[in-house]
Amino acid sequence: MMLPTHALAGMALALPVAAVAPEATGIALVAGLVGGVFPDLDLYVGHRRTLHFPVYYTLLAAIAVPLAFVSPTTLTIVVAAWALAAAAHCLADVFGGGLELRPWEATADRAVYDHFNGRWIAPKRWVRYDGAPEDLAASLVLAAALWGPVDGPLRTVVAAALVVAVVYAALRRVLPTVAERLVGVLPAHLVGYLPARYLEAGEHATSVSHDSQ
Ligand SMILES: [Zn+2]
């Protein structure tokens, strides 16, 4: 699923803190936001493997969440919200599309790497690809759920995530083509800013066009 959905889901998962420790709700929402985004910091280095730990984050959350309920301190709440959001991110990625350049073509068999079992988990494609209409719908529902309970800067974060979600969903299916063309025309040092899967596809497209000349 796309990053805004993960960010909003991480925050939404922290909402129950309001019932247990209302004074810690703000910090818990921030921890949930960070935990929801964190795994995708591996976008450029082994995406969905380097920082995606579906089993270990889940184990951590299984310990940290009950602990936060039994002993609600700022530290236990922050760790619990972060771990729950990161675990939910990795599990949600399993139910999304694969790692292929155009995930709506459903050709890849890799969704998330499972370090515990040492293998790739195949995509289930309940959400067909990141930025799909159903992914945008998830972002909308999560933002609506958060809109009432949050205020101040966090409400701005919710609004910004929603704007990014709408723009990304609108452009998602042309992004691979745009990226492929960029690889051909951008200076080498700027090409490095494109995620690896676009890069590989661009090199492939470039070599194909060279071959056909
Ligand atoms: Zn991810």
XYZ file of C-alpha atoms and ligand atoms in Angstrom:
214
model
C 0.000 0.000 0.000
C 1.089 3.579 -0.540
C 2.956 5.531 2.120
C 0.051 7.875 3.087
C -2.140 4.840 3.863
C 0.609 3.355 6.054
C 1.116 6.720 7.815
C -2.604 7.200 8.490
C -3.028 3.561 9.588
C -0.136 3.913 12.042
C -1.783 6.969 13.576
C -5.246 5.362 13.661
C -3.854 2.329 15.501
C -2.640 4.669 18.253
C -6.107 6.193 18.822
C -7.115 3.718 21.595
C -4.391 5.286 23.767
C -6.872 8.124 24.335
C -8.963 5.728 26.431
C -6.041 4.416 28.508
C -3.707 7.381 28.902
C -5.308 10.506 27.373
C -2.287 12.684 28.197
C -0.077 10.441 26.015
C -2.373 10.415 22.978
C -0.381 13.036 21.063
C 2.996 11.332 21.490
C 1.394 7.951 20.711
C -0.053 9.296 17.452
C 3.386 10.614 16.475
C 4.956 7.225 17.353
C 2.280 5.492 15.266
C 2.935 7.837 12.360
C 6.699 7.224 12.522
C 6.210 3.456 12.903
C 3.841 3.407 9.941
C 6.328 5.184 7.694
C 9.580 3.653 9.000
C 9.739 0.361 7.016
C 9.550 2.210 3.696
C 12.783 4.108 4.471
C 14.365 1.113 2.715
C 12.935 2.284 -0.625
C 16.433 2.752 -2.069
C 18.210 -0.105 -0.298
C 16.609 -3.520 -0.591
C 13.003 -2.312 -0.620
C 10.580 -4.420 1.431
C 13.497 -6.389 2.872
C 16.025 -4.154 4.658
C 13.562 -2.508 7.090
C 10.503 -4.732 6.618
C 10.264 -7.335 9.404
C 6.740 -8.819 9.318
C 7.497 -11.429 11.991
C 9.807 -9.486 14.313
C 7.727 -6.273 14.422
C 4.658 -8.411 15.138
C 6.451 -10.220 17.973
C 7.623 -6.898 19.394
C 4.078 -5.506 19.201
C 2.679 -8.664 20.832
C 4.875 -7.925 23.863
C 4.844 -4.112 23.827
C 1.087 -3.535 23.436
C -0.047 -5.595 26.478
C 2.849 -4.095 28.468
C 1.648 -0.568 27.613
C -1.837 -1.449 28.863
C -0.509 -2.974 32.100
C 2.108 -0.290 32.695
C 1.215 2.825 30.691
C 4.251 5.121 30.726
C 5.365 7.408 27.909
C 8.104 4.944 26.965
C 5.928 1.805 26.900
C 3.189 3.637 24.980
C 5.600 5.038 22.390
C 7.269 1.648 21.833
C 3.887 -0.096 21.595
C 2.430 2.413 19.121
C 5.601 2.359 17.003
C 5.848 -1.454 16.921
C 2.142 -1.941 16.203
C 2.277 0.539 13.312
C 5.462 -1.000 11.827
C 4.004 -4.519 12.132
C 0.732 -3.415 10.514
C 2.707 -1.809 7.675
C 4.587 -5.033 6.871
C 1.463 -7.194 7.121
C -0.492 -4.723 4.965
C 2.234 -4.929 2.314
C 1.588 -8.689 2.106
C -2.059 -7.979 1.245
C -1.041 -5.452 -1.426
C 0.709 -5.914 -4.772
C 4.165 -7.237 -5.608
C 7.474 -5.508 -6.194
C 7.185 -5.334 -9.981
C 7.448 -1.992 -11.762
C 3.788 -2.161 -12.794
C 2.175 -4.104 -9.926
C -1.287 -4.017 -11.574
C 0.132 -6.527 -14.093
C 0.499 -8.950 -11.151
C 3.653 -10.664 -12.431
C 5.880 -10.606 -9.314
C 5.858 -13.223 -6.561
C 7.593 -11.034 -3.974
C 5.675 -8.783 -1.561
C 7.669 -8.643 1.705
C 10.764 -10.495 2.905
C 10.273 -12.719 5.922
C 13.627 -12.714 7.735
C 12.415 -15.269 10.281
C 11.763 -17.951 7.651
C 14.347 -16.617 5.191
C 11.982 -16.298 2.234
C 9.853 -13.819 0.316
C 6.140 -13.757 1.086
C 3.991 -13.674 -2.073
C 1.586 -10.756 -2.561
C -2.069 -11.493 -1.832
C -3.288 -8.495 -3.872
C -6.431 -7.758 -1.847
C -5.346 -4.208 -2.633
C -4.122 -4.756 -6.193
C -1.290 -2.214 -6.111
C -0.058 0.801 -4.141
C -2.099 3.808 -5.222
C -5.045 1.669 -6.468
C -8.561 3.082 -5.961
C -9.098 0.699 -3.033
C -5.820 1.947 -1.491
C -7.054 5.543 -1.831
C -10.369 4.478 -0.276
C -8.436 3.088 2.709
C -6.611 6.406 3.086
C -9.924 8.299 2.946
C -11.553 6.104 5.606
C -8.511 6.348 7.905
C -8.281 10.136 7.474
C -11.997 10.459 8.250
C -11.559 8.357 11.409
C -8.627 10.526 12.523
C -10.082 13.927 11.636
C -12.255 14.283 14.750
C -9.849 12.977 17.411
C -6.736 14.836 16.208
C -6.078 18.551 16.138
C -3.222 21.019 15.670
C -0.175 19.933 13.638
C -1.355 16.307 13.556
C -4.505 17.338 11.730
C -2.260 19.090 9.199
C -0.349 15.805 8.830
C -3.634 13.970 8.149
C -4.638 16.543 5.533
C -1.200 16.454 3.892
C -1.220 12.643 3.788
C -4.610 12.753 2.099
C -3.415 15.252 -0.530
C -0.359 13.084 -1.269
C -2.630 10.013 -1.455
C -4.978 11.635 -3.993
C -2.121 12.925 -6.188
C -0.211 9.628 -6.012
C -3.319 7.571 -6.828
C -4.087 9.861 -9.771
C -0.565 9.557 -11.210
C 0.360 6.012 -10.135
C -0.155 4.251 -13.439
C 1.892 6.723 -15.485
C 4.809 6.839 -13.007
C 6.705 3.831 -14.477
C 6.595 5.352 -17.965
C 7.689 8.756 -16.658
C 10.533 7.135 -14.688
C 11.687 5.096 -17.676
C 11.879 8.245 -19.789
C 13.666 10.143 -16.989
C 16.404 7.494 -16.789
C 17.187 8.214 -20.428
C 17.385 12.002 -20.129
C 18.395 12.852 -16.550
C 22.037 13.532 -15.601
C 23.569 10.464 -13.920
C 23.701 12.022 -10.445
C 19.949 12.726 -10.546
C 19.053 9.252 -11.820
C 20.317 7.991 -8.449
C 17.259 9.553 -6.814
C 14.916 7.161 -8.607
C 14.036 3.951 -6.708
C 15.919 0.858 -7.911
C 12.973 -0.803 -9.627
C 12.506 2.225 -11.877
C 16.216 2.295 -12.530
C 16.399 -1.349 -13.578
C 13.372 -0.939 -15.821
C 14.866 2.224 -17.317
C 18.171 0.500 -18.038
C 16.229 -2.354 -19.582
C 14.194 0.066 -21.704
C 17.384 1.899 -22.730
C 19.189 -1.318 -23.680
C 16.134 -2.530 -25.593
C 15.970 0.716 -27.555
C 19.744 0.490 -28.216
C 19.375 -3.097 -29.378
C 16.619 -2.136 -31.771
C 18.647 0.638 -33.364
Zn 6.334 -1.123 2.823
